[in-house]
Coordinates of C-alpha atoms in Angstrom, one line a residue:
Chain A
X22 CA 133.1 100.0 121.3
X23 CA 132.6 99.4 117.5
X24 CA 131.5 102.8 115.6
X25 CA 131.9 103.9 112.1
X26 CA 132.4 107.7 111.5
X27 CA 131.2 109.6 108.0
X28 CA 132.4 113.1 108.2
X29 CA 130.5 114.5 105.8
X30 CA 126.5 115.1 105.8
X31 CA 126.1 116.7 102.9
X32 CA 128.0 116.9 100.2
X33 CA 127.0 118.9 96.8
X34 CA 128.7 118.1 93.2
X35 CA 128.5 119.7 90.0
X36 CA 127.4 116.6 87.2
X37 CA 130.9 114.8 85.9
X38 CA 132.9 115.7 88.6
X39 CA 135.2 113.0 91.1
X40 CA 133.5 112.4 94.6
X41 CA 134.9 110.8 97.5
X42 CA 133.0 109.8 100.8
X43 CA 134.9 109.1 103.9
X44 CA 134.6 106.0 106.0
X45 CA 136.2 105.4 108.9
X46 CA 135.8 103.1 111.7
X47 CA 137.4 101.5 115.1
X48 CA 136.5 98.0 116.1
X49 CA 139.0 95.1 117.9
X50 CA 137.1 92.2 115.9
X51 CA 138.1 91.7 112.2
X52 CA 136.3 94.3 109.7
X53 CA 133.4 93.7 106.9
X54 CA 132.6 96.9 105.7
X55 CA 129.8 97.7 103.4
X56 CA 128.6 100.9 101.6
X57 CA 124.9 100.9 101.0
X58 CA 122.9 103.5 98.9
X59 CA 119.4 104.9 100.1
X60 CA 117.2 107.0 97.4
X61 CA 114.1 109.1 98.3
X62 CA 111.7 106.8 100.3
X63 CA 113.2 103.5 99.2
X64 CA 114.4 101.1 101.4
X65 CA 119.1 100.8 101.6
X66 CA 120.7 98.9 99.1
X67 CA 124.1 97.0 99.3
X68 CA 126.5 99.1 97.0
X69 CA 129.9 97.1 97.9
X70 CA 131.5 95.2 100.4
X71 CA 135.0 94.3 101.4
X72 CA 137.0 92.0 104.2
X73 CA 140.0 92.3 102.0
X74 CA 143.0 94.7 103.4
X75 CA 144.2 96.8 100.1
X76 CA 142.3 95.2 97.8
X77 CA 139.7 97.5 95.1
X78 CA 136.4 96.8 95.0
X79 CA 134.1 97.9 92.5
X80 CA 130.0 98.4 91.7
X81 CA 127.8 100.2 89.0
X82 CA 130.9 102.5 88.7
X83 CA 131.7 103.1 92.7
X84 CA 134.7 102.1 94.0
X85 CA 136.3 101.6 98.0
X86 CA 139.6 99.8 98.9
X87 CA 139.8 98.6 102.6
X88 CA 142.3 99.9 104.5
X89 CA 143.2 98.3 108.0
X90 CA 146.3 100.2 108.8
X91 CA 144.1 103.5 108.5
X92 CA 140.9 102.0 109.4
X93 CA 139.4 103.2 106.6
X94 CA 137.0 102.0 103.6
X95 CA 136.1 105.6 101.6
X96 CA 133.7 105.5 98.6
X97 CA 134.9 107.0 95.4
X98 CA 133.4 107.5 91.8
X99 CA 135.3 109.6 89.0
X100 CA 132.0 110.8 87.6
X101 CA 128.8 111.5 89.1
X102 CA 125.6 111.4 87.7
X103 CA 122.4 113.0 88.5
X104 CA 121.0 109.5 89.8
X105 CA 123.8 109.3 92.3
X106 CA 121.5 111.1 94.4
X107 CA 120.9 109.9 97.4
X108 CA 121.8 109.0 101.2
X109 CA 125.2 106.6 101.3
X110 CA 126.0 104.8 104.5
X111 CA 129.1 103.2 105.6
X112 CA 128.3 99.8 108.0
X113 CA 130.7 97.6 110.1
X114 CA 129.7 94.1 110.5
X115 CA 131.9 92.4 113.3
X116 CA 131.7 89.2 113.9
X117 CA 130.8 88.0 117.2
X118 CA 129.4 84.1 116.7
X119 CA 126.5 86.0 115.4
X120 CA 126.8 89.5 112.7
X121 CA 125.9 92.8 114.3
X122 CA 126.1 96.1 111.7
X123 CA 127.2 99.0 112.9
X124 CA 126.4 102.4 110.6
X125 CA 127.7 105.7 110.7
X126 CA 125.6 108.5 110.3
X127 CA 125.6 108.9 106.4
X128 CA 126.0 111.4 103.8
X129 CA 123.6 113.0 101.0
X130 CA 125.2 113.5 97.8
X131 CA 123.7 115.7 95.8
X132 CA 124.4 116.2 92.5
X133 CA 123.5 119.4 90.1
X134 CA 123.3 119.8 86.8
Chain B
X27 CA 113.4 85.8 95.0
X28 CA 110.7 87.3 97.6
X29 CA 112.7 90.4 99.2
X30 CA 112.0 91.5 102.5
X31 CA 108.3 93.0 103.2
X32 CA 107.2 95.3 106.0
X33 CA 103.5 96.4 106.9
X34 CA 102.3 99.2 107.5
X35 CA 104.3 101.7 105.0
X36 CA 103.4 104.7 107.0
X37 CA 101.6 105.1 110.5
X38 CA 100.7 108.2 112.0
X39 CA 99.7 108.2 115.4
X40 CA 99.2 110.8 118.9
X41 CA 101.4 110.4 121.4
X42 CA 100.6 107.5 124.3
X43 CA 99.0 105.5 121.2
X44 CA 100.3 102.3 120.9
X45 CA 101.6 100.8 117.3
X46 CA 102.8 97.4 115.8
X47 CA 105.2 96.8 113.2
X48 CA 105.5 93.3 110.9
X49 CA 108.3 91.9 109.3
X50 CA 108.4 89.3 106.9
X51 CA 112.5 88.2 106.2
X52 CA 114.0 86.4 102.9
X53 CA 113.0 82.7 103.2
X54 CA 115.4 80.8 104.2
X55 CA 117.3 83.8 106.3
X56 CA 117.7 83.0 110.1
X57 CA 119.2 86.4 111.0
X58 CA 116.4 89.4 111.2
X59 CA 116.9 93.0 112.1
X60 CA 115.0 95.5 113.1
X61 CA 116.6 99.1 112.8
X62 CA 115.3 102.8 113.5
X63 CA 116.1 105.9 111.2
X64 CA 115.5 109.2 112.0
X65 CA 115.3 111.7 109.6
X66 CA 118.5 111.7 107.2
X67 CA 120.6 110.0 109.9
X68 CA 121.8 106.3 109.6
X69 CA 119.8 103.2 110.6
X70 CA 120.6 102.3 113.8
X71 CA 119.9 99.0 115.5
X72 CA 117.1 98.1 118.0
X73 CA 117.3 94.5 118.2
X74 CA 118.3 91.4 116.4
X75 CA 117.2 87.7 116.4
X76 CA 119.3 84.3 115.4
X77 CA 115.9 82.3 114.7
X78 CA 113.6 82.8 117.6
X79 CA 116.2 83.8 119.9
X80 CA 117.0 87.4 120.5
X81 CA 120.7 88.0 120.7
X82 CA 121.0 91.9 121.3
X83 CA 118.8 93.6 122.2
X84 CA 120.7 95.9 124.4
X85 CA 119.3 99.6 122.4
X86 CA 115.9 98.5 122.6
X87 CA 113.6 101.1 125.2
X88 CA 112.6 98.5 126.7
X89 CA 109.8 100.3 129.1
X90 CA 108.2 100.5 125.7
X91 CA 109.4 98.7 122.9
X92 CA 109.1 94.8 122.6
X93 CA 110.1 92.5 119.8
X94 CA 109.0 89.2 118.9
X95 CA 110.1 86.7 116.5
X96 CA 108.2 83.5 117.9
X97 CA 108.6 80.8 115.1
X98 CA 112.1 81.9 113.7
X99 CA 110.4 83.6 110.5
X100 CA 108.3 86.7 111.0
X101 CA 108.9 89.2 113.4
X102 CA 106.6 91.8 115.1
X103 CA 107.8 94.7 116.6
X104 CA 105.2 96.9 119.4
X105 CA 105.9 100.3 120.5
X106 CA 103.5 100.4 123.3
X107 CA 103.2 103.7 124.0
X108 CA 104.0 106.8 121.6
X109 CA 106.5 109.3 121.9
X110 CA 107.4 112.3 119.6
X111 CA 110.7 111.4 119.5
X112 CA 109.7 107.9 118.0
X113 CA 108.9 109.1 115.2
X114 CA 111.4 107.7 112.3
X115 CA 111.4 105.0 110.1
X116 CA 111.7 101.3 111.3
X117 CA 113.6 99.4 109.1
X118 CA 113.5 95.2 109.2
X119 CA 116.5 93.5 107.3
X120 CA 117.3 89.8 107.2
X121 CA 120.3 88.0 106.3
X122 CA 121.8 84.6 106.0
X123 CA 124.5 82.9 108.0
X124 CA 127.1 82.7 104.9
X125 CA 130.1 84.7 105.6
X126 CA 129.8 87.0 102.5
X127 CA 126.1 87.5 102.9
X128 CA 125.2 90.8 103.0
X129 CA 122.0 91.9 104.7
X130 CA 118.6 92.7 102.7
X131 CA 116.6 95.5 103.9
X132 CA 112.6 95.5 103.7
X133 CA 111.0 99.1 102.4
X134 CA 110.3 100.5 106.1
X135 CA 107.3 101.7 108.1
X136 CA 107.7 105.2 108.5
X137 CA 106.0 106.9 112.0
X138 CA 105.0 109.9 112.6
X139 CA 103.9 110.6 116.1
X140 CA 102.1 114.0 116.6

């Protein structure tokens, strides 16, 4: 079946320093994958998106690139900030006649000063 | 643009108590979501609706959950009898049928069963 995989649950930076969140996923219908951002009792927010095979895309800083030969779509940012805080999930949206999301798990970043 | 809305924000309730959820989606969106999320885990989905029509609902308990959508707009979702392990928070998204949409997520209801 369709499933997404983030390895990491929790995953604790020092202020200014690189991150990357991993993403993968398996699925036999063509991928949409998403990254969406969830801070402290707020509803998730769409963070970026991408259909396109080896293609960069970019938001508020963040950064994934889509990658079907590896099934993978990881988050990156060269410098986190205190705000990045928060609970990021990697979706799948396959495409059925209707769109169903699939999310992994998720994984806090937090940040330290 | 309205986002999506969700009533209650939080619910607390004993176990074998019975509790309803309301969604209100994006106008305009035909596609509506409902989603459950433990504690620090990722959302994951219950049911969905294309308009009235319910097109998965496959992960829905269905000896105790039920999910209406009757007029293709708002959405009610009924836990009809309380378990501890129901407690999360129930998420309602909506989205549109464009190819790039993305989905929009309402604030939650978050339940705590005791």
């Amino acid at each position: 079946g369709d499933s997404v995989t983030q390895t990491e649950g929790l995953v604790t930076l020092t202020k200014g320093l690189p991150v990357m969140l991993n993403c993968t996923y398996q699925t036999t219908y063509s991928p949409f994958l998403f990254w969406y951002v969830q801070h402290l009792n707020e509803a998730p927010k769409l963070l970026l998106k991408s259909s396109t095979d080896n293609k960069r895309t970019e938001h508020q800083g963040f950064y994934a690139t889509l990658h079907k030969s590896s099934s993978s779509f990881h988050l990156q940012k060269s410098s986190v900030q205190l705000s990045d805080s928060a609970l990021y999930f990697c979706a799948l949206r396959v495409n059925t006649g209707n769109y169903k999301y699939v999310f992994g798990a998720g994984t806090r970043l937090k940040v330290i000063a | 643009e309205a986002g999506v809305t969700q009533s209650p924000r939080y619910a607390v309730l004993q176990e074998g108590q019975a509790v309803s959820f309301w969604c209100d989606p994006i106008s305009g969106h035909d596609t509506l979501y409902w989603y459950q999320q433990p504690r620090d885990q990722g959302p994951q989905l219950l049911v969905y609706f294309r308009d009235e029509a319910v097109i998965d609902n496959s992960q829905l308990p269905s000896d105790r959950f039920s999910a209406v959508r009757p007029k293709g707009t708002n959405s009610t979702l009924k836990i009809q009898s309380a378990k501890q392990g129901d407690t999360a928070t129930y998420l309602c998204a909506s989205s549109s049928r464009d190819n790039m949409a993305e989905q929009f997520f309402g604030p939650g209801t978050r339940l705590t069963v005791l």
